[in-house]
Amino acid sequence: KDIGQPDEAVQCYRQAIQLKPDYADAHYNLGNVFKEQKQFDQAVACYRQAVKFRPEFEEALTNLSSALRTLGDTETALLYANRVFEKDPHSLQYAIQAHLALPVIPTNVEAIMEWRKRFIKGIATLSNLPPFSTTSLEHLSGTSFYLAYHNSSDRPIMEALRHFYRTRVPDLTFTAPHITDWRTPRSREQRIKMGFLSEFLRDHTIGKHYKGFIAHLDRNRFEVVVIHASKTKQDDFSRELDSLADKAIALPAKLKDQQQVVAAERLDALFYPDIGMSSATYFLAYARLAPVQATSWGHPDTSGLDTMDYYVAATSNEAEGAQDNYTERLVRLNRLPCFYYQTPVAATLQLTKAKLGLPESGTLYGCPQALFKIHPDFDAVLAEIAAGDPTGHLMLPEGTYPEWTTLLKARWEKTYPVLLERVVFMPRMSWEKFMAMMSHMDVLLDPLHFGSGNTFYDAMVQGTPVVTWPGTFGRGRNVAAAYQQMGVAGAPVAHSLEEYAPLALALGRDVSRRESLRKVLLDASTQHLFQDMRAVREFEIFLEGAVTAAGEGKLLPAGWICDSNSK
């Protein structure tokens, strides 16, 4: 297992279990192999066996709780987490697992609100517990990811969570030594040293979003350092990113070592694309590692952190008063915060609908999004589309784990059973097959409250119209913002939630309108969406302004919007 041969490890553990069926450690270790391979259903079965033969096996109980939480069985996960916490109430890791939990697929809007109340109560409970024993921060996991999908402002919760960690985990607070006597690069006659730090600077949505920035920041003014989190999976894409940067670093496993390694770079600015998607980067972001620190829409929600100076958005995808939703100073570019995005490769596999398992007749309404994006409010929209087009088909992907699909179906059985008949769940597929499947979609549906990002760009390769309704928060307004940037007249943007389904149905029924719009979208995306050097130049203006302000001990002014005429 330790030298990266999981299949052989499985064989060895199974042989050990065959020799000694009640060997709890072997069951536990076999579960760990499956967990690392993301085969969580098999991991759960192994952990249950380990606990059966050793009922107070803390590590097995903890990992069982974690695996069940991943699969969406949150209530059962909490039962095991509380069992461990009661045995060792001084463990920070066990306390967090027992008190902070959110469902993957909530049963309804009321359940969302109830879980949020439980989460807030959990933070308060943790804050009032006696001091915790020393806990390795590498074993802590983030618990707030699913908050962003609830259609609520998360700032109060994220700030309360930050206050808890900041006061109870002293090792999170760290300031890089160079901050004390830092001077601006201009006064040093040097370039701005800029770091990009993420676990996902590889063949991943985040890597695709920020590859263009890493490649195209003006090297006469910027030195670019790519910083990979300790759990980054290296691939050909990550190696290409490394070659595009002036320097690339892979962080060590321990948080204190990570802080020292990044501090040693003496960065002027540090950009976290996606705070909230990875526990490692979330906890590292508690440190002050550069005079300017910023985040953006890789995970489109506030970090709640007092060390994060800026949240970078666009004028078009944040509503009036949006600053209230961010702990960070909200700054706006005039271009999309997806930045310089390479044009995705169009489908090279010419596969028929039959080959892809798609219905061969009727309009195909696609929503190729992770199932945790399907807010209960969206169920009513999907049901209205199903009722309005009896011969059409709603296409959703299967869950990352089969249990997620089961949970969503169970929700629909109680609310909109028509969706059980009319939704076709597509199996997970390779990138080539996915793009071939996308070429057959007639209309794409942007989920409510937390909309498309990467998927919209994929759709524009084919010009497939995406119906959207811009909600309250930036994370639900990206498609409408993209249409605005593209200058598309008559884009399928609903003006109210009630207009969403009728707009989708109108497009679904009108083939000529769809084809006409497809041509407009193809042309507009080529000119105004992909490989947008204006976005790169505006990000440079932001960085230079932020570094200059930091040299004066200030932030950019509230409401700052990029003046692209300043360069």
Coordinates of C-alpha atoms in Angstrom, one line a residue:
K1 CA 0.0 0.0 0.0
D2 CA 2.7 2.5 1.0
I3 CA 4.6 2.1 -2.3
G4 CA 1.6 2.7 -4.4
Q5 CA 0.5 -0.9 -5.3
P6 CA -3.2 -0.9 -4.1
D7 CA -4.3 -4.0 -6.1
E8 CA -1.5 -6.1 -4.5
A9 CA -2.3 -4.6 -1.1
V10 CA -6.0 -5.7 -1.5
Q11 CA -4.9 -9.2 -2.3
C12 CA -2.6 -9.3 0.8
Y13 CA -5.3 -8.0 3.2
R14 CA -7.9 -10.4 1.8
Q15 CA -5.5 -13.3 2.2
A16 CA -4.9 -12.2 5.8
I17 CA -8.7 -12.1 6.4
Q18 CA -9.0 -15.5 4.9
L19 CA -6.5 -16.8 7.4
K20 CA -8.0 -14.9 10.3
P21 CA -11.6 -13.8 9.6
D22 CA -11.8 -11.7 12.8
Y23 CA -8.6 -9.8 12.1
A24 CA -9.9 -6.2 12.7
D25 CA -6.7 -4.5 11.6
A26 CA -6.8 -6.2 8.2
H27 CA -10.4 -5.2 7.6
Y28 CA -9.6 -1.7 8.6
N29 CA -6.5 -1.4 6.4
L30 CA -8.4 -3.0 3.5
G31 CA -11.0 -0.3 4.0
N32 CA -8.3 2.4 3.9
V33 CA -7.1 1.1 0.5
F34 CA -10.6 1.3 -0.9
K35 CA -11.1 4.8 0.6
E36 CA -7.9 6.0 -1.1
Q37 CA -9.3 4.6 -4.4
K38 CA -12.6 6.4 -3.7
Q39 CA -14.5 3.1 -3.5
F40 CA -16.3 4.3 -0.5
D41 CA -19.1 1.6 -0.5
Q42 CA -16.5 -1.1 -0.2
A43 CA -14.6 0.9 2.4
V44 CA -17.8 1.2 4.5
A45 CA -18.2 -2.6 4.4
C46 CA -14.6 -3.2 5.5
Y47 CA -14.9 -0.6 8.4
R48 CA -18.1 -2.2 9.6
Q49 CA -16.3 -5.6 9.8
A50 CA -13.4 -4.0 11.7
V51 CA -15.9 -2.5 14.2
K52 CA -17.8 -5.8 14.4
F53 CA -14.7 -7.5 15.7
R54 CA -13.4 -4.6 17.7
P55 CA -16.3 -2.4 18.8
E56 CA -14.2 0.4 20.3
F57 CA -11.8 0.6 17.3
E58 CA -11.6 4.4 17.2
E59 CA -9.8 4.8 13.8
A60 CA -12.2 2.4 12.1
L61 CA -15.2 4.2 13.6
T62 CA -13.9 7.6 12.5
N63 CA -13.2 6.4 9.0
L64 CA -16.5 4.7 8.8
S65 CA -18.2 8.0 9.8
S66 CA -16.2 9.9 7.1
A67 CA -17.0 7.4 4.4
L68 CA -20.7 7.4 5.2
R69 CA -20.7 11.2 5.1
T70 CA -19.1 11.1 1.6
L71 CA -21.8 8.7 0.5
G72 CA -24.5 11.0 1.8
D73 CA -25.7 9.0 4.8
T74 CA -25.1 12.0 7.1
E75 CA -27.3 10.9 10.1
T76 CA -25.6 7.5 10.4
A77 CA -22.2 9.1 10.0
L78 CA -23.0 11.3 13.0
L79 CA -24.0 8.3 15.1
Y80 CA -20.6 6.8 14.7
A81 CA -18.9 10.2 15.1
N82 CA -20.6 10.8 18.4
R83 CA -19.7 7.4 19.5
V84 CA -16.0 8.1 19.0
F85 CA -16.3 11.6 20.5
E86 CA -17.9 10.3 23.7
K87 CA -15.0 8.0 24.1
D88 CA -12.4 10.8 23.5
P89 CA -14.0 14.2 24.1
H90 CA -10.6 16.0 24.0
S91 CA -9.9 15.2 20.4
L92 CA -10.5 18.2 18.1
Q93 CA -10.8 15.8 15.1
Y94 CA -13.6 13.8 16.8
A95 CA -15.3 16.9 18.1
I96 CA -15.5 18.4 14.6
Q97 CA -16.9 15.2 13.1
A98 CA -19.5 15.0 15.8
H99 CA -20.8 18.5 15.6
L100 CA -20.3 19.9 12.1
A101 CA -22.1 18.0 9.3
L102 CA -24.0 18.9 6.1
P103 CA -25.9 16.6 3.8
V104 CA -24.8 16.0 0.2
I105 CA -28.4 15.7 -1.2
P106 CA -30.8 17.5 1.2
T107 CA -34.4 16.2 1.3
N108 CA -36.1 19.7 0.9
V109 CA -35.6 23.4 1.6
E110 CA -36.8 23.0 5.2
A111 CA -34.1 20.4 5.8
I112 CA -31.5 22.7 4.4
M113 CA -32.4 25.4 6.9
E114 CA -32.5 22.8 9.7
W115 CA -29.0 21.5 8.9
R116 CA -27.7 25.1 8.7
K117 CA -29.1 25.7 12.2
R118 CA -27.4 22.5 13.4
F119 CA -24.1 23.6 11.9
I120 CA -24.3 27.0 13.6
K121 CA -25.2 25.3 16.9
G122 CA -22.3 22.9 16.4
I123 CA -19.8 25.8 16.1
A124 CA -21.1 27.3 19.3
T125 CA -20.9 24.0 21.1
L126 CA -17.3 23.4 19.9
S127 CA -16.4 26.9 21.0
N128 CA -17.6 26.2 24.6
L129 CA -15.9 22.8 25.0
P130 CA -12.8 22.5 27.2
P131 CA -9.4 22.8 25.6
F132 CA -8.6 20.1 23.0
S133 CA -5.6 17.8 23.0
T134 CA -2.9 18.4 20.4
T135 CA -4.3 17.2 17.1
S136 CA -2.5 16.8 13.8
L137 CA -4.1 19.4 11.5
E138 CA -3.4 17.1 8.6
H139 CA -6.2 14.8 9.9
L140 CA -8.8 17.6 10.0
S141 CA -11.2 17.8 7.2
G142 CA -13.2 20.8 5.9
T143 CA -16.9 20.6 6.8
S144 CA -18.4 23.7 5.1
F145 CA -18.2 22.8 1.4
Y146 CA -21.9 22.2 0.9
L147 CA -23.0 25.5 2.5
A148 CA -22.4 27.2 -0.9
Y149 CA -25.2 25.2 -2.5
H150 CA -27.9 26.3 -0.1
N151 CA -28.9 29.7 -1.6
S152 CA -28.0 31.6 1.5
S153 CA -25.3 34.1 2.5
D154 CA -22.6 32.0 4.3
R155 CA -20.6 34.9 5.6
P156 CA -21.9 34.8 9.2
I157 CA -21.3 31.0 9.4
M158 CA -17.8 31.1 7.8
E159 CA -16.7 34.0 10.1
A160 CA -17.9 32.1 13.1
L161 CA -16.1 29.0 11.9
R162 CA -12.9 31.0 11.4
H163 CA -13.2 32.5 14.9
F164 CA -13.5 29.0 16.4
Y165 CA -10.4 27.7 14.6
R166 CA -8.4 30.9 15.1
T167 CA -9.0 30.8 18.9
R168 CA -8.7 27.1 19.5
V169 CA -6.0 26.1 17.0
P170 CA -3.0 28.4 17.6
D171 CA -0.8 26.7 14.9
L172 CA -3.0 28.2 12.2
T173 CA -1.9 31.7 13.0
F174 CA 1.4 32.4 11.3
T175 CA 3.0 35.5 9.6
A176 CA 5.8 35.1 7.1
P177 CA 8.9 36.9 8.4
H178 CA 9.4 39.0 5.3
I179 CA 6.0 40.7 5.9
T180 CA 7.5 42.8 8.8
D181 CA 10.0 44.7 6.7
W182 CA 8.4 44.2 3.3
R183 CA 8.8 46.9 0.7
T184 CA 7.0 47.2 -2.7
P185 CA 8.6 45.5 -5.7
R186 CA 8.8 48.9 -7.4
S187 CA 10.9 50.3 -4.6
R188 CA 13.1 47.2 -4.8
E189 CA 13.2 47.5 -8.6
Q190 CA 11.9 44.0 -8.9
R191 CA 8.9 42.3 -10.5
I192 CA 5.9 41.4 -8.4
K193 CA 6.4 37.9 -7.2
M194 CA 3.0 36.2 -7.6
G195 CA 2.0 32.8 -6.2
F196 CA -0.9 30.6 -7.3
L197 CA -1.7 28.0 -4.6
S198 CA -4.2 25.1 -5.0
E199 CA -4.6 21.4 -4.7
F200 CA -6.2 21.4 -8.2
L201 CA -3.6 23.0 -10.5
R202 CA -3.8 19.9 -12.6
D203 CA -6.3 18.3 -15.2
H204 CA -9.2 19.8 -13.2
T205 CA -11.6 22.7 -13.6
I206 CA -9.3 24.9 -11.5
G207 CA -6.3 24.1 -13.6
K208 CA -8.2 24.8 -16.8
H209 CA -9.5 28.1 -15.4
Y210 CA -6.1 29.5 -14.4
K211 CA -3.7 28.0 -16.9
G212 CA -4.0 31.1 -19.1
F213 CA -3.2 33.4 -16.2
I214 CA -0.1 31.4 -15.2
A215 CA 1.0 31.4 -18.9
H216 CA 0.2 35.0 -19.8
L217 CA 0.9 37.3 -16.9
D218 CA 3.4 39.8 -18.2
R219 CA 6.8 38.5 -17.2
N220 CA 8.4 41.9 -17.4
R221 CA 6.2 42.9 -14.4
F222 CA 5.4 39.5 -12.7
E223 CA 7.3 36.5 -11.5
V224 CA 4.9 33.5 -11.3
V225 CA 5.2 30.7 -8.8
V226 CA 2.9 27.7 -9.0
I227 CA 2.4 26.1 -5.5
H228 CA 0.9 22.6 -5.4
A229 CA -0.8 21.5 -2.1
S230 CA 0.6 18.3 -0.6
K231 CA -2.2 16.1 -2.0
T232 CA -2.1 17.4 -5.6
K233 CA -2.1 14.5 -8.0
Q234 CA 0.5 15.2 -10.6
D235 CA -0.4 14.6 -14.2
D236 CA 0.6 15.8 -17.7
F237 CA -1.5 18.9 -17.2
S238 CA 0.1 19.9 -13.9
R239 CA 3.6 19.4 -15.4
E240 CA 2.6 21.7 -18.3
L241 CA 1.5 24.3 -15.8
D242 CA 4.8 24.0 -14.0
S243 CA 6.7 24.6 -17.3
L244 CA 4.6 27.7 -17.9
A245 CA 5.5 29.2 -14.5
D246 CA 8.9 30.7 -13.5
K247 CA 9.0 28.3 -10.6
A248 CA 6.9 25.3 -9.3
I249 CA 6.7 24.0 -5.7
A250 CA 5.1 20.9 -4.2
L251 CA 4.3 21.5 -0.5
P252 CA 5.1 19.0 2.2
A253 CA 2.5 17.2 4.3
K254 CA 2.6 19.1 7.6
L255 CA 1.0 22.5 7.9
K256 CA 3.9 24.1 9.8
D257 CA 6.3 22.9 7.1
Q258 CA 3.9 24.3 4.4
Q259 CA 3.9 27.7 6.1
Q260 CA 7.7 27.8 6.2
V261 CA 8.1 26.7 2.5
V262 CA 5.7 29.3 1.2
A263 CA 7.1 32.0 3.5
A264 CA 10.6 31.3 2.2
E265 CA 9.4 32.4 -1.3
R266 CA 8.9 36.0 0.0
L267 CA 5.8 36.5 -2.2
D268 CA 4.3 39.9 -2.8
A269 CA 0.9 38.5 -3.7
L270 CA -0.7 35.0 -3.1
F271 CA -3.8 33.9 -5.0
Y272 CA -5.9 31.0 -3.8
P273 CA -8.3 30.1 -6.6
D274 CA -10.6 27.8 -4.6
I275 CA -10.6 28.2 -0.8
G276 CA -13.2 25.7 0.5
M277 CA -12.6 22.8 -1.9
S278 CA -9.6 21.4 -0.1
S279 CA -9.0 21.2 3.7
A280 CA -5.3 21.7 3.2
T281 CA -5.6 25.0 1.4
Y282 CA -8.4 26.2 3.7
F283 CA -6.2 25.8 6.8
L284 CA -3.1 27.1 5.1
A285 CA -5.0 30.3 4.2
Y286 CA -5.3 31.2 7.9
A287 CA -1.6 32.2 7.7
R288 CA -0.4 35.6 6.4
L289 CA 2.1 34.5 3.8
A290 CA 2.1 37.5 1.5
P291 CA 1.2 41.2 1.8
V292 CA -1.6 40.7 -0.7
Q293 CA -3.8 37.6 -0.5
A294 CA -6.8 37.0 -2.7
T295 CA -9.3 34.3 -3.7
S296 CA -12.0 34.0 -6.4
W297 CA -14.7 31.8 -7.9
G298 CA -12.9 28.4 -8.0
H299 CA -15.2 27.9 -5.0
P300 CA -17.6 30.8 -5.3
D301 CA -18.2 31.7 -1.7
T302 CA -16.6 33.8 1.0
S303 CA -13.7 32.1 2.9
G304 CA -14.7 34.0 6.0
L305 CA -10.9 34.5 6.7
D306 CA -9.4 37.6 8.2
T307 CA -6.2 36.9 6.2
M308 CA -7.9 37.0 2.8
D309 CA -7.8 40.6 1.5
Y310 CA -9.8 40.3 -1.7
Y311 CA -12.4 38.3 -3.5
V312 CA -12.0 38.8 -7.3
A313 CA -15.3 38.9 -9.2
A314 CA -16.7 40.7 -12.3
T315 CA -19.1 43.6 -12.5
S316 CA -21.5 41.4 -14.4
N317 CA -21.9 38.5 -12.0
E318 CA -22.4 40.2 -8.6
A319 CA -25.6 41.9 -7.7
E320 CA -26.0 45.2 -5.9
G321 CA -25.0 45.0 -2.3
A322 CA -22.9 41.8 -2.9
Q323 CA -20.1 43.1 -0.6
D324 CA -22.3 42.1 2.3
N325 CA -21.8 38.4 1.4
Y326 CA -18.0 38.5 1.6
T327 CA -15.6 38.9 4.4
E328 CA -13.0 39.8 1.8
R329 CA -13.0 43.2 0.0
L330 CA -15.0 42.5 -3.1
V331 CA -13.2 43.8 -6.2
R332 CA -14.6 43.7 -9.7
L333 CA -13.1 43.3 -13.1
N334 CA -15.0 44.1 -16.3
R335 CA -14.4 40.6 -17.6
L336 CA -15.5 37.3 -16.3
P337 CA -13.7 35.9 -13.3
C338 CA -13.1 32.7 -15.2
F339 CA -10.2 34.7 -16.8
Y340 CA -8.2 33.4 -19.8
Y341 CA -9.9 30.1 -20.6
Q342 CA -8.6 28.0 -23.4
T343 CA -11.1 26.9 -26.0
P344 CA -12.1 23.3 -25.1
V345 CA -11.5 20.6 -27.7
A346 CA -14.7 19.8 -29.6
A347 CA -16.0 16.3 -29.8
T348 CA -13.6 14.2 -31.9
L349 CA -15.6 11.0 -31.4
Q350 CA -18.6 11.0 -33.7
L351 CA -20.8 8.8 -31.7
T352 CA -24.5 8.3 -32.4
K353 CA -27.2 8.7 -29.7
A354 CA -27.6 5.0 -29.6
K355 CA -23.9 4.4 -29.0
L356 CA -24.1 6.9 -26.1
G357 CA -27.2 5.4 -24.7
L358 CA -29.2 8.6 -25.4
P359 CA -32.9 8.6 -26.4
E360 CA -33.1 8.8 -30.2
S361 CA -36.3 10.8 -30.4
G362 CA -37.6 13.8 -28.5
T363 CA -35.9 17.0 -27.3
L364 CA -32.9 16.4 -25.0
Y365 CA -32.8 18.9 -22.1
G366 CA -29.4 18.4 -20.5
C367 CA -28.1 19.3 -17.0
P368 CA -24.7 17.7 -16.8
Q369 CA -23.9 19.0 -13.3
A370 CA -22.9 17.3 -10.0
L371 CA -26.0 16.2 -8.2
F372 CA -25.4 18.3 -5.1
K373 CA -26.0 21.3 -7.4
I374 CA -29.6 20.2 -7.8
H375 CA -31.3 22.4 -5.2
P376 CA -34.8 21.4 -4.1
D377 CA -36.1 24.6 -5.7
F378 CA -34.9 23.3 -9.1
D379 CA -36.9 20.1 -8.8
A380 CA -40.1 22.1 -9.5
V381 CA -38.6 23.6 -12.7
L382 CA -37.5 20.2 -13.9
A383 CA -41.0 18.8 -13.2
E384 CA -42.6 21.7 -15.2
I385 CA -40.4 21.1 -18.2
A386 CA -41.2 17.4 -18.0
A387 CA -44.9 18.1 -17.9
G388 CA -44.7 20.7 -20.7
D389 CA -42.9 18.4 -23.2
P390 CA -44.2 14.9 -22.8
T391 CA -41.9 13.5 -25.6
G392 CA -38.8 15.2 -24.3
H393 CA -36.1 13.8 -22.0
L394 CA -34.3 15.4 -19.0
M395 CA -30.6 14.2 -19.0
L396 CA -28.7 14.3 -15.7
P397 CA -25.4 12.5 -14.8
E398 CA -25.3 9.7 -12.3
G399 CA -24.0 10.7 -9.0
T400 CA -20.3 10.5 -8.3
Y401 CA -21.3 7.6 -6.0
P402 CA -24.5 5.6 -6.7
E403 CA -25.8 6.5 -3.3
W404 CA -26.2 10.2 -4.4
T405 CA -28.5 9.2 -7.3
T406 CA -30.5 7.1 -4.9
L407 CA -30.9 10.0 -2.5
L408 CA -32.1 12.3 -5.2
K409 CA -34.6 9.8 -6.5
A410 CA -35.9 9.3 -2.9
R411 CA -36.5 13.1 -2.7
W412 CA -38.3 13.1 -6.0
E413 CA -40.5 10.2 -5.0
K414 CA -41.9 12.4 -2.2
T415 CA -42.2 15.6 -4.2
Y416 CA -42.2 15.2 -8.0
P417 CA -42.5 11.5 -8.9
V418 CA -42.8 12.4 -12.6
L419 CA -39.1 13.0 -12.6
L420 CA -38.5 9.3 -11.7
E421 CA -40.0 8.5 -15.1
R422 CA -38.7 11.3 -17.2
V423 CA -35.1 11.8 -16.1
V424 CA -32.5 9.7 -17.8
F425 CA -29.3 9.3 -15.7
M426 CA -26.2 9.1 -17.8
P427 CA -23.3 7.0 -16.7
R428 CA -20.0 8.7 -15.9
M429 CA -17.8 8.8 -19.0
S430 CA -14.5 9.9 -20.5
W431 CA -13.9 13.5 -21.6
E432 CA -14.2 12.5 -25.3
K433 CA -17.5 10.7 -24.7
F434 CA -18.8 13.6 -22.6
M435 CA -18.1 16.1 -25.4
A436 CA -19.7 13.7 -27.9
M437 CA -22.8 13.5 -25.6
M438 CA -22.9 17.3 -25.3
S439 CA -23.0 17.6 -29.1
H440 CA -26.4 15.8 -29.0
M441 CA -28.0 18.1 -26.4
D442 CA -30.7 20.4 -27.7
V443 CA -31.0 22.7 -24.6
L444 CA -28.9 22.9 -21.5
L445 CA -30.4 23.8 -18.1
D446 CA -28.4 25.9 -15.7
P447 CA -29.1 24.8 -12.1
L448 CA -30.7 27.4 -9.8
H449 CA -28.6 29.2 -7.2
F450 CA -25.3 27.6 -8.1
G451 CA -24.9 27.5 -11.8
S452 CA -22.6 26.4 -14.5
G453 CA -18.9 27.4 -14.8
N454 CA -16.8 25.0 -16.7
T455 CA -19.9 23.3 -18.3
F456 CA -21.0 26.6 -19.9
Y457 CA -17.6 26.9 -21.6
D458 CA -17.9 23.3 -22.9
A459 CA -21.3 24.1 -24.2
M460 CA -20.1 27.1 -26.1
V461 CA -17.8 24.9 -28.2
Q462 CA -21.0 23.5 -29.8
G463 CA -23.0 26.7 -29.4
T464 CA -25.6 24.8 -27.3
P465 CA -28.0 27.3 -25.7
V466 CA -28.0 27.3 -21.9
V467 CA -31.1 28.5 -20.2
T468 CA -30.5 30.3 -16.9
W469 CA -32.0 32.5 -14.3
P470 CA -29.5 34.8 -12.4
G471 CA -30.2 34.4 -8.7
T472 CA -29.1 36.4 -5.7
F473 CA -25.5 35.3 -5.4
G474 CA -22.6 35.5 -7.8
R475 CA -22.4 31.7 -7.9
G476 CA -25.7 31.6 -9.7
R477 CA -25.1 34.5 -12.1
N478 CA -22.2 33.3 -14.2
V479 CA -24.1 32.2 -17.3
A480 CA -26.0 35.4 -17.5
A481 CA -22.8 37.3 -17.0
A482 CA -21.1 35.3 -19.8
Y483 CA -24.0 36.1 -22.2
Q484 CA -23.6 39.8 -21.3
Q485 CA -19.9 39.7 -22.0
M486 CA -20.5 37.9 -25.3
G487 CA -23.1 40.6 -26.3
V488 CA -25.7 38.0 -27.2
A489 CA -29.1 39.7 -27.9
G490 CA -32.1 37.5 -27.0
A491 CA -30.0 35.2 -24.8
P492 CA -32.1 32.6 -23.0
V493 CA -32.0 34.4 -19.6
A494 CA -35.2 34.2 -17.6
H495 CA -36.2 37.4 -15.9
S496 CA -37.9 35.6 -13.1
L497 CA -38.0 32.0 -11.7
E498 CA -41.5 31.6 -13.1
E499 CA -40.1 32.3 -16.6
Y500 CA -37.4 29.6 -16.5
A501 CA -39.4 26.5 -17.5
P502 CA -41.5 28.3 -20.2
L503 CA -38.3 29.7 -21.7
A504 CA -36.7 26.2 -21.8
L505 CA -39.8 24.7 -23.3
A506 CA -40.0 27.4 -26.0
L507 CA -36.4 26.6 -27.1
G508 CA -37.1 22.9 -26.9
R509 CA -40.1 23.2 -29.3
D510 CA -38.5 25.6 -31.8
V511 CA -35.7 23.9 -33.7
S512 CA -35.0 26.9 -36.1
R513 CA -34.7 29.3 -33.1
R514 CA -32.2 26.9 -31.5
E515 CA -30.1 26.5 -34.6
S516 CA -30.1 30.3 -35.2
L517 CA -29.1 30.9 -31.6
R518 CA -26.4 28.2 -31.8
K519 CA -24.7 30.1 -34.7
V520 CA -24.8 33.3 -32.7
L521 CA -23.3 31.7 -29.6
L522 CA -20.5 30.0 -31.6
D523 CA -19.5 33.3 -33.1
A524 CA -19.8 35.3 -29.9
S525 CA -17.9 32.8 -27.8
T526 CA -15.0 32.8 -30.2
Q527 CA -14.8 36.6 -30.2
H528 CA -15.6 37.4 -26.6
L529 CA -15.4 34.4 -24.3
F530 CA -12.4 32.2 -24.9
Q531 CA -8.7 33.2 -24.5
D532 CA -9.6 36.6 -23.3
M533 CA -6.4 38.6 -23.0
R534 CA -8.4 41.6 -21.6
A535 CA -9.1 39.5 -18.5
V536 CA -5.4 38.9 -18.0
R537 CA -4.6 42.6 -18.4
E538 CA -7.3 43.6 -15.9
F539 CA -6.1 41.0 -13.4
E540 CA -2.6 42.6 -13.7
I541 CA -4.1 46.0 -13.0
F542 CA -5.8 44.6 -9.9
L543 CA -2.5 43.0 -8.7
E544 CA -0.5 46.1 -9.2
G545 CA -3.0 48.3 -7.5
A546 CA -3.4 45.9 -4.6
V547 CA 0.4 45.7 -4.1
T548 CA 0.8 49.5 -4.3
A549 CA -2.0 49.9 -1.7
A550 CA -0.4 47.3 0.6
G551 CA 2.8 49.3 0.4
E552 CA 0.8 52.2 2.0
G553 CA -0.7 49.9 4.6
K554 CA -4.1 50.0 2.9
L555 CA -6.6 48.0 0.8
L556 CA -8.0 49.1 -2.5
P557 CA -11.1 51.2 -1.9
A558 CA -14.5 49.6 -1.2
G559 CA -16.4 49.1 -4.5
W560 CA -13.2 49.0 -6.5
I561 CA -13.8 48.3 -10.2
C562 CA -11.0 47.8 -12.7
D563 CA -10.3 50.9 -14.9
S564 CA -9.0 49.2 -18.0
N565 CA -8.1 52.6 -19.4
S566 CA -5.4 53.0 -16.7
K567 CA -3.1 50.8 -18.8

